[in-house]
């Protein structure tokens, strides 16, 4: 019998910088601002921080951050690979470290300047987590192209349409319209705008793609016991999982038996196994949305509907406030900010504190997921 | 790609660039910069595929012990863990599994080919072996030489080989019923 993660730890603090197409400060400064804000939100002194976790793609490192914020002796640090697939795993790693006594106060963060800075796929030599020799010579250059191929196949197999993808884009935009911090605050989206938008990688148009954003976010993980003495209602890490399926091949996952069942399925099996709850108990979901097709794929993977039913699930306002599964209530990567999905974690915390700008009444459980299509991770949070 | 001399020079420059880790290519360079179509940068496991392609053969790595095909190539058979493999010749026939039509922002050489396609082909004799490629009207025709309206999931295709500047040959695909 091993130790269980279930409700042993909690997110006690969250922090963020403004989100914008361009912020003047460096990624390191933005990271420090978000982390200091998260610690202040928790009411915990920086000198108590003894654990750090971030993404391998994070370009600010824990040595510099620890020094800058005045952290104490650090006894746990980890980095998670695969871009947006790493978001929830950073919290999972801290939760495991705190639950097993390797650390007492953990900080996870992500700082990015994708709005004003370079895109990672601009460097044609770097192989990224994809086998570039099998894709790039054929002009499959960007994540949008890679996911576009999966989306086209998904639409072909299950009768999914652009209207289904629009349902996803609209739900995220509607929530961003309620969120003053969102880049798309007060900027409504209409079906006509969507249907006449320029293509990025047909069948994906402009509004099927996330925003390029500058910004940073952070959260603080402590033991459940400690969290009860912090400034806000604890948000417990009820279950956590990572997922790298057998024979998976990164974002160009065209080579396993069934490319339409991606890492979400693997992460979900482990997530629900470690939980007292199931998909039917989830009040609100923050599902990684770098591209709209990731939502129907994830809805299927996490068990909200059956195989091939993810597109139809989006019909009838299911993803809106008051719907069957309110989605990405801060606006998500599509309409709040694209900071590799970290804003989905902090929005999940806001929902369970009751402080979201698009609050789901009495929400007590929130699913947060990391990028589908790449080795991924997920959190089941509860109040 | 029916390469003109300037285009050849651009592609050769691209090879040099892609081989120099300190000089990244960029999607942000303006047209006219010497960023060309990308060439494969084979790794140790993949090199035989490209060597066979240069001889006009489509071959896929196969386990020498259990005979299972595997793609992308790798040192060890995921079915029986054998490290012995050989390269089995394929018929070169397949079907379109999916396709996209990328639009700018793109690398300049690709942005100059509006309506170009990228497809995934599942091989006729091994449907789980899927190759990313391009549908073209003729072996040396450009990547946008097929009307996008002709693209259809399930359409039968056959392989051809296109020699690119820099001594690299890539597989491309023709519709069986053009």
XYZ file of C-alpha atoms in Angstrom, chain B residues 31-113:
83
model
C 9.954 36.219 -49.157
C 13.245 36.479 -50.971
C 15.236 35.410 -47.963
C 17.032 32.180 -48.678
C 14.761 29.894 -46.677
C 13.618 27.130 -49.002
C 11.574 23.969 -48.753
C 12.748 21.876 -45.854
C 14.776 18.769 -46.550
C 14.749 15.698 -44.337
C 17.491 15.561 -41.738
C 17.736 11.788 -41.304
C 18.728 10.299 -38.005
C 20.568 7.007 -37.650
C 17.345 4.986 -37.564
C 15.748 6.797 -40.470
C 18.718 6.976 -42.855
C 17.965 3.672 -44.642
C 14.487 4.929 -45.590
C 16.019 7.894 -47.382
C 18.751 5.761 -48.965
C 16.083 3.457 -50.404
C 13.997 6.430 -51.531
C 17.023 7.717 -53.468
C 16.953 4.420 -55.372
C 13.239 4.803 -56.072
C 12.120 2.249 -53.507
C 9.578 2.662 -50.731
C 10.726 0.437 -47.917
C 9.534 0.129 -44.329
C 11.510 -1.269 -41.419
C 10.519 -4.809 -40.474
C 11.521 -7.018 -37.570
C 13.746 -9.864 -38.734
C 12.441 -12.128 -35.986
C 8.679 -11.561 -35.758
C 8.200 -9.873 -39.161
C 6.154 -6.956 -37.742
C 6.513 -3.710 -39.666
C 7.240 -0.572 -37.687
C 7.218 3.123 -38.476
C 8.891 5.441 -37.687
C 12.014 3.291 -37.623
C 13.645 2.561 -34.277
C 16.352 0.261 -32.906
C 14.135 -2.270 -31.145
C 10.991 -4.167 -32.178
C 8.123 -3.081 -29.904
C 6.449 -6.482 -30.372
C 9.294 -8.919 -29.619
C 12.183 -6.667 -28.540
C 14.452 -8.022 -31.247
C 17.216 -5.706 -32.415
C 17.439 -7.394 -35.822
C 15.618 -5.622 -38.638
C 15.539 -5.281 -42.385
C 13.771 -2.997 -44.827
C 10.781 -4.547 -46.602
C 9.779 -3.193 -49.997
C 6.214 -1.890 -50.212
C 3.972 -1.848 -53.258
C 3.800 1.940 -53.077
C 0.021 1.902 -53.099
C -2.113 3.436 -50.403
C -5.086 5.596 -49.553
C -5.386 9.149 -48.251
C -6.036 8.937 -44.484
C -6.276 12.695 -43.966
C -5.067 15.973 -45.415
C -4.638 19.668 -44.597
C -4.142 22.807 -46.639
C -1.697 25.030 -44.744
C -1.989 28.787 -45.202
C 0.375 31.578 -44.106
C 2.100 32.458 -41.847
C 4.480 29.876 -43.250
C 8.109 29.619 -44.246
C 8.481 31.741 -47.392
C 8.999 28.803 -49.758
C 5.735 27.251 -48.591
C 3.846 30.541 -48.461
C 4.736 30.887 -52.151
C 2.717 27.707 -52.880
